[in-house]
PDB file of C-alpha atoms and ligand atoms in Angstrom:
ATOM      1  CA  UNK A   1     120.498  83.760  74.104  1.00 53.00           C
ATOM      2  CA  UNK A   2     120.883  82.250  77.528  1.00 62.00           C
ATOM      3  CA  UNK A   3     117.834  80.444  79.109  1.00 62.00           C
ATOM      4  CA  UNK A   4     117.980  83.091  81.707  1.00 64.00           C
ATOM      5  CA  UNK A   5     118.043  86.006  79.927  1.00 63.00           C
ATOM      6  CA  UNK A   6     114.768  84.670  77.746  1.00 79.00           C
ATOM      7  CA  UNK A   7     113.028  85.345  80.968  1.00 86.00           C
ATOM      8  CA  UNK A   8     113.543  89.110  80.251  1.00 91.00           C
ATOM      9  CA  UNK A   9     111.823  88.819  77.022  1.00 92.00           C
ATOM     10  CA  UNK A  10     108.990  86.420  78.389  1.00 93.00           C
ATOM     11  CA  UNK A  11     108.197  89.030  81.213  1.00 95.00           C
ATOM     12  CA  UNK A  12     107.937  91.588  78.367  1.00 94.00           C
ATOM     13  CA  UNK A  13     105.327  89.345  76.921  1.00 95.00           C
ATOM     14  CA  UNK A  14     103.210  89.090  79.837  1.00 95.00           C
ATOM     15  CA  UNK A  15     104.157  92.608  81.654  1.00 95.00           C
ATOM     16  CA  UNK A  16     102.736  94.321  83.277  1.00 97.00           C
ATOM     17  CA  UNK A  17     103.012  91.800  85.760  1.00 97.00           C
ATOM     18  CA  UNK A  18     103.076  91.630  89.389  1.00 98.00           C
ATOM     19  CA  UNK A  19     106.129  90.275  91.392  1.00 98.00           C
ATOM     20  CA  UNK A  20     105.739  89.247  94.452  1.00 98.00           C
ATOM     21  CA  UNK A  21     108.078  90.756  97.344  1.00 98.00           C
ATOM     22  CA  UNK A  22     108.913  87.501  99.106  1.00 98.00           C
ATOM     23  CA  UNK A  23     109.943  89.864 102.031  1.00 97.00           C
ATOM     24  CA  UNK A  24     106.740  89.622 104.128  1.00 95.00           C
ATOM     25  CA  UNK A  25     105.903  85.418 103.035  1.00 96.00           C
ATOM     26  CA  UNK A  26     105.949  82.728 105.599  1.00 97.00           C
ATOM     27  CA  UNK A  27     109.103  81.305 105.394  1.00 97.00           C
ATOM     28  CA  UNK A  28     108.559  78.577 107.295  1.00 97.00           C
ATOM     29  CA  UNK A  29     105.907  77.366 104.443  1.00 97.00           C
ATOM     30  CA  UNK A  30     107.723  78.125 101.398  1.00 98.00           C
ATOM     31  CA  UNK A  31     106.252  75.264  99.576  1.00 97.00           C
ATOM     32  CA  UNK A  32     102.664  75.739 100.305  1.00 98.00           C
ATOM     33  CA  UNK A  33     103.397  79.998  99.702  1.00 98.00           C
ATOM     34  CA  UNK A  34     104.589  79.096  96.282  1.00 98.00           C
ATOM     35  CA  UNK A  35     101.673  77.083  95.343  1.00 98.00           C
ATOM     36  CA  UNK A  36      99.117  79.318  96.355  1.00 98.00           C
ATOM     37  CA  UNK A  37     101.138  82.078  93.957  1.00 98.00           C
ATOM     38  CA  UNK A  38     101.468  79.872  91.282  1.00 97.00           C
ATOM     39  CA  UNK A  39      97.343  79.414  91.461  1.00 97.00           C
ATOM     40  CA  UNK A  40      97.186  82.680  91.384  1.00 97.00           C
ATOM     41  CA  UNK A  41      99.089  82.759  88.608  1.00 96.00           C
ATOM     42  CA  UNK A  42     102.532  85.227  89.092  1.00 97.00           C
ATOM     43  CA  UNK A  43     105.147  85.371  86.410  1.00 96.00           C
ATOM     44  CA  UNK A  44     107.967  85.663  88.464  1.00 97.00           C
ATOM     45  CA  UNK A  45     109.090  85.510  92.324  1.00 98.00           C
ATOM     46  CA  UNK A  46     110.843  88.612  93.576  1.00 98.00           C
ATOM     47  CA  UNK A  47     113.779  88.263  96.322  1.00 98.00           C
ATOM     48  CA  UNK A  48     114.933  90.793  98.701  1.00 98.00           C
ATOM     49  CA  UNK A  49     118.159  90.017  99.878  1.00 98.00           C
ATOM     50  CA  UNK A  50     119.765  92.574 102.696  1.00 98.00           C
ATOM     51  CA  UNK A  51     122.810  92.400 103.964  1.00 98.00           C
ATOM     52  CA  UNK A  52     122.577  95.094 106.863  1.00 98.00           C
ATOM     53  CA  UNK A  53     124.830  97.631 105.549  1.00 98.00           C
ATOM     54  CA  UNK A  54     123.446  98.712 102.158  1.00 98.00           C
ATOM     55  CA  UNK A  55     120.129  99.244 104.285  1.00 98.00           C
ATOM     56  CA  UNK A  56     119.604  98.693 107.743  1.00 98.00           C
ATOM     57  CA  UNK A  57     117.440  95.805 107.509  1.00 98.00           C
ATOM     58  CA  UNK A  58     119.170  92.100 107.235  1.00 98.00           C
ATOM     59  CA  UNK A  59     117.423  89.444 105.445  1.00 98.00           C
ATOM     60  CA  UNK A  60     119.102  86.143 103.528  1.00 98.00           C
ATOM     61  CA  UNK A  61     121.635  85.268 101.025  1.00 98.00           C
ATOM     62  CA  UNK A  62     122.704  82.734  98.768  1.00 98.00           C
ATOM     63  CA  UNK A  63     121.615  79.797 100.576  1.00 98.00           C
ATOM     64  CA  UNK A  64     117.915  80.535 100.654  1.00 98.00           C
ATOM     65  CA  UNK A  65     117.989  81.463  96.938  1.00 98.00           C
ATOM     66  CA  UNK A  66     119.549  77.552  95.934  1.00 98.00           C
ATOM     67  CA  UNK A  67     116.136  76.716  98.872  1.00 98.00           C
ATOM     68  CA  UNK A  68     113.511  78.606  96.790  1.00 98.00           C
ATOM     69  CA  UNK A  69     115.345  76.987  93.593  1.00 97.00           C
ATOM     70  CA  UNK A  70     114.414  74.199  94.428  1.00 98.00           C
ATOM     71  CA  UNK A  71     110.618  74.963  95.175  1.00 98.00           C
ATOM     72  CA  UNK A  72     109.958  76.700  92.188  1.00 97.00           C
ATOM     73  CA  UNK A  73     110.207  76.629  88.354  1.00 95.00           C
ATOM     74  CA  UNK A  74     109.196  80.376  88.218  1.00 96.00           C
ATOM     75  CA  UNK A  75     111.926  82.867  87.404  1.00 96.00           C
ATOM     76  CA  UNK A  76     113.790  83.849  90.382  1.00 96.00           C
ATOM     77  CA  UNK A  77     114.253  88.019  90.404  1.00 98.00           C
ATOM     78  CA  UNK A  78     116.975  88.267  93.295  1.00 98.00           C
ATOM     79  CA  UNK A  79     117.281  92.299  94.182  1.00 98.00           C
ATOM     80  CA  UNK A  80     120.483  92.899  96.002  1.00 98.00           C
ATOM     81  CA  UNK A  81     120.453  95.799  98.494  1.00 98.00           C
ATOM     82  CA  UNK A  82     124.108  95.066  99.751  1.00 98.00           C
ATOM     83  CA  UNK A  83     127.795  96.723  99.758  1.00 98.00           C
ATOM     84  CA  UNK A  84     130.624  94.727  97.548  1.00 98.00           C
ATOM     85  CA  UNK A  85     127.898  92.954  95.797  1.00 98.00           C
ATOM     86  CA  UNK A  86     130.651  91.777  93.007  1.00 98.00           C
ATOM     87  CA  UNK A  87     131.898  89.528  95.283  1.00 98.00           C
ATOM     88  CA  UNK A  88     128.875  87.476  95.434  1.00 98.00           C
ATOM     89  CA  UNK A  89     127.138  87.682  91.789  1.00 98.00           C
ATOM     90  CA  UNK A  90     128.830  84.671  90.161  1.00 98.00           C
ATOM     91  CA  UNK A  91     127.292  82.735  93.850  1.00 98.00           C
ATOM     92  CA  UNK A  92     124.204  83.840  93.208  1.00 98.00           C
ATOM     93  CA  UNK A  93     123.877  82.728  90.166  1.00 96.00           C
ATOM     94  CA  UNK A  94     125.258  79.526  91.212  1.00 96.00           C
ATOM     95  CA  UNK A  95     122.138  79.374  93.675  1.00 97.00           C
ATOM     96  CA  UNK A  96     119.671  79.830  90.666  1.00 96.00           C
ATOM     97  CA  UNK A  97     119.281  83.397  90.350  1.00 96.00           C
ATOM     98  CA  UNK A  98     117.273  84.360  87.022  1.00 96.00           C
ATOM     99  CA  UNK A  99     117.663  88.235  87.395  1.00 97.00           C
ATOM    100  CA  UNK A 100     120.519  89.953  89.787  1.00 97.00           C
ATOM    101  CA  UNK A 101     120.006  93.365  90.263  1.00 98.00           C
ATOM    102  CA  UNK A 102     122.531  95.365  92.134  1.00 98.00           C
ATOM    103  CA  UNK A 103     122.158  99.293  93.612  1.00 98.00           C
ATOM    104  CA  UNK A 104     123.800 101.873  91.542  1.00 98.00           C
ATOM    105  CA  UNK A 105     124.982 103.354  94.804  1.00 98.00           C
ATOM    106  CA  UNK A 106     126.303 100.297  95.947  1.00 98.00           C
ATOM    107  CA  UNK A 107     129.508 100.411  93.376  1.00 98.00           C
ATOM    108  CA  UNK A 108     132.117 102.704  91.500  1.00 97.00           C
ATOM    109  CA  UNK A 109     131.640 100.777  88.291  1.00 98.00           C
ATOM    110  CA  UNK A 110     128.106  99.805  87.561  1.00 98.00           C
ATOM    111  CA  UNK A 111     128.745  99.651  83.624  1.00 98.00           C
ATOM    112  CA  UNK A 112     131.685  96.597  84.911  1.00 98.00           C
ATOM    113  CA  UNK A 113     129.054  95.123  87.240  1.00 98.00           C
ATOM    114  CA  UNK A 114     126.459  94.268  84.945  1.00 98.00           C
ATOM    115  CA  UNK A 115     129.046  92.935  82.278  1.00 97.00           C
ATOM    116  CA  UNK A 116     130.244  90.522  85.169  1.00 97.00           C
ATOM    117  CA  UNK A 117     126.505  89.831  85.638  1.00 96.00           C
ATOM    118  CA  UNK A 118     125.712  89.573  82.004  1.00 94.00           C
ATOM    119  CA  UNK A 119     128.726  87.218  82.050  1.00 94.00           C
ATOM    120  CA  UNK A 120     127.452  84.797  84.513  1.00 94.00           C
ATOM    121  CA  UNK A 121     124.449  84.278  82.520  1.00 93.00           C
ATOM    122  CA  UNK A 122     121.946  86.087  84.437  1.00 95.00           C
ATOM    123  CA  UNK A 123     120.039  88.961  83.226  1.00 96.00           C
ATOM    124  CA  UNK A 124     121.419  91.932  84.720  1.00 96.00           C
ATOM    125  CA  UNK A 125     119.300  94.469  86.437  1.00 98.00           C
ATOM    126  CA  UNK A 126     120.198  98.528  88.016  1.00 98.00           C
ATOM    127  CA  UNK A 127     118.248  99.752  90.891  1.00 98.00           C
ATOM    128  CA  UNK A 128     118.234 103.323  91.861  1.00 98.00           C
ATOM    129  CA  UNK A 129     116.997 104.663  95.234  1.00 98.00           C
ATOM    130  CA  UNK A 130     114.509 107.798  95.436  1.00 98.00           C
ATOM    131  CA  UNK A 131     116.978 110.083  96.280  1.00 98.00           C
ATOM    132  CA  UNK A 132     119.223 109.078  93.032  1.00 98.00           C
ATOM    133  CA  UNK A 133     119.111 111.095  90.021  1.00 98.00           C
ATOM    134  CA  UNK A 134     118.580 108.973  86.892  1.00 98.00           C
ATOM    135  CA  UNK A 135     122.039 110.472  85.470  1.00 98.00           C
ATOM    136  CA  UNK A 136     123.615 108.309  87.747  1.00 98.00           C
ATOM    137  CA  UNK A 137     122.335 105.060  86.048  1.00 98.00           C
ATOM    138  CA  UNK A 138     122.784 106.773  82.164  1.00 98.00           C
ATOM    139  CA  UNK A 139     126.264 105.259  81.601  1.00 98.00           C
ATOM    140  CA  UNK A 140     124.851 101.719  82.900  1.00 98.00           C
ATOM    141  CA  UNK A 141     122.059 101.899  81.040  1.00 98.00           C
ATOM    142  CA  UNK A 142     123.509 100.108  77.582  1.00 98.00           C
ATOM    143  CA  UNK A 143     124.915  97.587  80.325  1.00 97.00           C
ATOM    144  CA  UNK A 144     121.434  96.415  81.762  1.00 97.00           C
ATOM    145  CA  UNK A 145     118.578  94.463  81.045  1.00 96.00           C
ATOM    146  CA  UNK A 146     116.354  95.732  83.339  1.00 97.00           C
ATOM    147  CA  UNK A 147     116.340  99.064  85.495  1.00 98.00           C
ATOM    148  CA  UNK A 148     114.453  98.769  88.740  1.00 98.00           C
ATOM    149  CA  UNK A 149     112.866 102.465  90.221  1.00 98.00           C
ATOM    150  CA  UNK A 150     112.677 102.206  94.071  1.00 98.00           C
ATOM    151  CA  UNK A 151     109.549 103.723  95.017  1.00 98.00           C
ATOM    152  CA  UNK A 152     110.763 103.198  98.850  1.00 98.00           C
ATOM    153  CA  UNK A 153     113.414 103.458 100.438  1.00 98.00           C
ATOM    154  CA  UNK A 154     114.959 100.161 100.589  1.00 98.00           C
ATOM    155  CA  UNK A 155     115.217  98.221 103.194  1.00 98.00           C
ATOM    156  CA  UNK A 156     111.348  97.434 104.221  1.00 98.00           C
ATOM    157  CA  UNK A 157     108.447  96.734 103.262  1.00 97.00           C
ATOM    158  CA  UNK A 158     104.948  97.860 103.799  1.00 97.00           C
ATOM    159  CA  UNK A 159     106.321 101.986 103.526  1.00 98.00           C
ATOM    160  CA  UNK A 160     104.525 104.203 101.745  1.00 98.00           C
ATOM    161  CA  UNK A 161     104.703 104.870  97.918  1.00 98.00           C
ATOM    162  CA  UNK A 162     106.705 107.758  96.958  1.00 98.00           C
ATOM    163  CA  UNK A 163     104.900 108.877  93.998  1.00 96.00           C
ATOM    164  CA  UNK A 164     107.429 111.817  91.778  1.00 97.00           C
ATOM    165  CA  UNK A 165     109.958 108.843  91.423  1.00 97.00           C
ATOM    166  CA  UNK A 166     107.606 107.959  87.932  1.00 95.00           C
ATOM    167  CA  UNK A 167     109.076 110.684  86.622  1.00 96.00           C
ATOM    168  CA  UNK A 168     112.571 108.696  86.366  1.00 98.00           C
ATOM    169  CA  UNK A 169     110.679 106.016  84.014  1.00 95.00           C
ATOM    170  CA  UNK A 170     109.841 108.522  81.254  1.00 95.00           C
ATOM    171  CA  UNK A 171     113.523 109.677  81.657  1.00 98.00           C
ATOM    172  CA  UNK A 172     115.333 106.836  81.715  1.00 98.00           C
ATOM    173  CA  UNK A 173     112.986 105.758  78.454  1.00 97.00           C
ATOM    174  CA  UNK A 174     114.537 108.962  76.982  1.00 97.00           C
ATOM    175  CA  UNK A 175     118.521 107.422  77.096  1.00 97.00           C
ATOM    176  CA  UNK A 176     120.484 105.890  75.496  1.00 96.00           C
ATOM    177  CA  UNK A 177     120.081 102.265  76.346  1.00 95.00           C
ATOM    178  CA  UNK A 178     116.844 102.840  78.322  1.00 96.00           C
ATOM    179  CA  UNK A 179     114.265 102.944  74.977  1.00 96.00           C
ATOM    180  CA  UNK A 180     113.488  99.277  75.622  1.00 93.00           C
ATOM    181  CA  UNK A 181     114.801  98.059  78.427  1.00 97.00           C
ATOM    182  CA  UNK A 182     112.775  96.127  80.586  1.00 97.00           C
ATOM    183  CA  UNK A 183     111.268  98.624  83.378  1.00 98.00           C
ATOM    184  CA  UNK A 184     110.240  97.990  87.486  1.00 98.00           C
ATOM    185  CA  UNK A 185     109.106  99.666  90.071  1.00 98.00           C
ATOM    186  CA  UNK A 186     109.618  98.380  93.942  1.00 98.00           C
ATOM    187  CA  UNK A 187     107.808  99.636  97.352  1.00 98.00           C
ATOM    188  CA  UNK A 188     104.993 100.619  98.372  1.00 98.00           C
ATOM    189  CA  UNK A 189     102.668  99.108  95.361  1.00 98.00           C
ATOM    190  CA  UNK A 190      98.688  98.775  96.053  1.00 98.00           C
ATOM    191  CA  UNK A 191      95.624  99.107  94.528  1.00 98.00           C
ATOM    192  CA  UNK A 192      95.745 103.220  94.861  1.00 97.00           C
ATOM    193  CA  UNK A 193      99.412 102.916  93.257  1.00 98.00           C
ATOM    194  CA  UNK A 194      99.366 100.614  90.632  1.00 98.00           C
ATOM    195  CA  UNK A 195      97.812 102.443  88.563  1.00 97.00           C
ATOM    196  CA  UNK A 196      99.646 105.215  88.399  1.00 97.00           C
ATOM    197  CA  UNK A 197     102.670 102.864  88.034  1.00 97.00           C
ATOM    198  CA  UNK A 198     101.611 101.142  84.955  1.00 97.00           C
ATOM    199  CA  UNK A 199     100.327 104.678  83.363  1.00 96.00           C
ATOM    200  CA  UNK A 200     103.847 105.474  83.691  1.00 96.00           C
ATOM    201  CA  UNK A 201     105.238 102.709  81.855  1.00 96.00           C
ATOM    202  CA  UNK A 202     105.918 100.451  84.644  1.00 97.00           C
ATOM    203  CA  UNK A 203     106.422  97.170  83.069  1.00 98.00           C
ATOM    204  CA  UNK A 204     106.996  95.013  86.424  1.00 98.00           C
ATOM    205  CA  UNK A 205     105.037  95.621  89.779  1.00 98.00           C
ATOM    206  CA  UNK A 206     106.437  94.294  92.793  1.00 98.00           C
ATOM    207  CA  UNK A 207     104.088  93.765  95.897  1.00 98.00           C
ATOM    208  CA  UNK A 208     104.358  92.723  99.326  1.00 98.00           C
ATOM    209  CA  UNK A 209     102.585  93.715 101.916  1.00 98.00           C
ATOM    210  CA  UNK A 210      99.530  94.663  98.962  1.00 98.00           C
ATOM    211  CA  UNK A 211      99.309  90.335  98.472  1.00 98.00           C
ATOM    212  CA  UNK A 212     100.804  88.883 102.219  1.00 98.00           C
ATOM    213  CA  UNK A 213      98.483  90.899 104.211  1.00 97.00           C
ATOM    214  CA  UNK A 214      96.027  89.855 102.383  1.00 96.00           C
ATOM    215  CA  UNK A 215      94.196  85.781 102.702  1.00 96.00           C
ATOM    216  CA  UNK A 216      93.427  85.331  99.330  1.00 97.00           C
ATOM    217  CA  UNK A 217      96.793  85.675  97.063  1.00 98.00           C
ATOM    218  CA  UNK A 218      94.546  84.795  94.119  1.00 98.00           C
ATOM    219  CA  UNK A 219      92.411  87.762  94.815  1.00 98.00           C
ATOM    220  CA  UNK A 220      94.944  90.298  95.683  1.00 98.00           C
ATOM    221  CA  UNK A 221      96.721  89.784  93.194  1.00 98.00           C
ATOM    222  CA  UNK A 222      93.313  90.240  90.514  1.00 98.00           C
ATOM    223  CA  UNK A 223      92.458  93.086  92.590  1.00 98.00           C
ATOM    224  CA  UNK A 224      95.597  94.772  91.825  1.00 98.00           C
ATOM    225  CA  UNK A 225      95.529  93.986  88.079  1.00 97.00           C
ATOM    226  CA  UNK A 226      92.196  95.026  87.590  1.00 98.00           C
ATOM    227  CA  UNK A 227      93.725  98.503  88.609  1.00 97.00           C
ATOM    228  CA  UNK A 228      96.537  98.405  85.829  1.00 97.00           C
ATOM    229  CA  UNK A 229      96.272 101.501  83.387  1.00 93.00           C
ATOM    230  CA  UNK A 230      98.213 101.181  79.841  1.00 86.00           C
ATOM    231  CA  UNK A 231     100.652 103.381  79.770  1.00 84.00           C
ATOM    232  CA  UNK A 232      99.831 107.239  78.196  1.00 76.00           C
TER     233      UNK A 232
HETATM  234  C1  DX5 B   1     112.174  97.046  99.943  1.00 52.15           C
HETATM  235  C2  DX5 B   1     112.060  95.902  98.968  1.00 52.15           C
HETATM  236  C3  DX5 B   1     110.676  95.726  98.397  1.00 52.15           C
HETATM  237  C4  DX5 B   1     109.587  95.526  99.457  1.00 52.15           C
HETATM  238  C5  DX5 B   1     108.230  95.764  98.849  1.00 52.15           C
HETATM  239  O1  DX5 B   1     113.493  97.399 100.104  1.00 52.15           O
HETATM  240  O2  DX5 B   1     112.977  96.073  97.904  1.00 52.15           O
HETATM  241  O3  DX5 B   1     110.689  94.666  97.457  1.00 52.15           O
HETATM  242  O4  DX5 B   1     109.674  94.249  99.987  1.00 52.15           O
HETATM  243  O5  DX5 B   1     107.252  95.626  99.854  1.00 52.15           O
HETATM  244  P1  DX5 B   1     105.913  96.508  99.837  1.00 52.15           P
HETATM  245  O6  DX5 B   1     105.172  96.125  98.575  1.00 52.15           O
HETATM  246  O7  DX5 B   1     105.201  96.096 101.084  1.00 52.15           O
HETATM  247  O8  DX5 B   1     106.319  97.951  99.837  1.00 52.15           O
HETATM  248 ZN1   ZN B   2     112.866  94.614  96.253  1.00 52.15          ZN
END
């Protein structure tokens, strides 16, 4: 099994876990950002990268990932919200990428995607909007590692949590492919949601604006685990 694909089963250990969104960090303090999250103790570091078409936001690419490789031991969970992303997989991997995971609405092929993720080394991870029915992911499923439920709309952070997209974890639970894959939920994740989440079966939580608004990472990020509910 490829070093980077053990991360899959290690966050399976520890889930549910909180991911932070890097989205809303200070940038310009990366270092100092990933120390006070690695006090606080976070299994993982989750990466929005937008490449303003996929969603009308625009953030970073590969160069920032090799950056935050270089900061950080922690597994690096890059979440691609861009068009033609299988032109760029085998770069981010390159750049240190743990976990890709590309949109399901972003390609023709998703079921070829994740094979030329899986390929690269990475573990290979399927998002699906809100508005996406989970049939559209069921031929992916076998394909995939990990299947990431947007509980936003992508493209910002700090929206509100859109609350009937649980529903898709039971069902995609239910396929073929989906019994025990690894399962997250992105957007909108607080200490009024996270419960919910986890009840749910939400394996991996990821937060932004719930830990960088806050001062204390440490205690945001306790606050929001002393909230977790096992799943019914
Ligand atoms: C949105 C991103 C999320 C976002 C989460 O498209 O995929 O990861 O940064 O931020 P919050 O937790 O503030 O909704
Ligand atoms: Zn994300």
């Amino acid at each position: 099994m490829s070093l980077r694909r053990e991360c899959i089963s290690s966050l399976k250990e520890v889930s549910p876990a909180i991911l932070p969104s890097l989205l809303l960090c200070d940038f310009g303090n990366l270092e100092q950002e990933f120390e006070r999250l690695e006090e606080a103790g976070v299994s993982a570091l989750h990466l929005d990268v937008m490449d303003g078409v996929f969603v009308p936001n625009f953030t970073y690419g590969m160069t920032i990932v090799a950056a935050i490789r270089k900061l950080t031991e922690l597994p690096l969970d890059v979440h691609l919200m861009m068009v033609n992303p299988e032109k760029y997989v085998q770069q981010f991997y390159d750049a240190g990428s743990d976990i890709i995971t590309v949109h399901v609405e972003a390609t023709d092929d998703a079921p070829a995607l994740l094979k030329q993720i899986s390929d690269t080394g990475a573990a290979a991870g399927i998002a699906i909007n809100p508005d996406t029915p989970v049939s559209k992911i069921e031929a992916a499923l076998p394909f995939a590692d990990l299947a990431l439920v947007m509980s936003v709309h992508a493209g910002f952070g700090g929206q509100k949590f859109i609350e009937p997209v649980l529903e898709k974890i039971q069902q995609i639970r239910s396929l073929p492919g989906g019994e025990d894959i690894l399962l997250e939920v992105d957007g909108g994740i607080n200490v009024e949601t996270i419960g919910k989440a986890t009840e749910q079966g939400a394996q991996l939580l990821v937060a932004g604006s719930a830990i960088f608004n806050q001062e204390d990472y440490s205690l945001a990020i306790s606050d929001l685990m002393s909230k977790v509910k096992c799943p019914q």
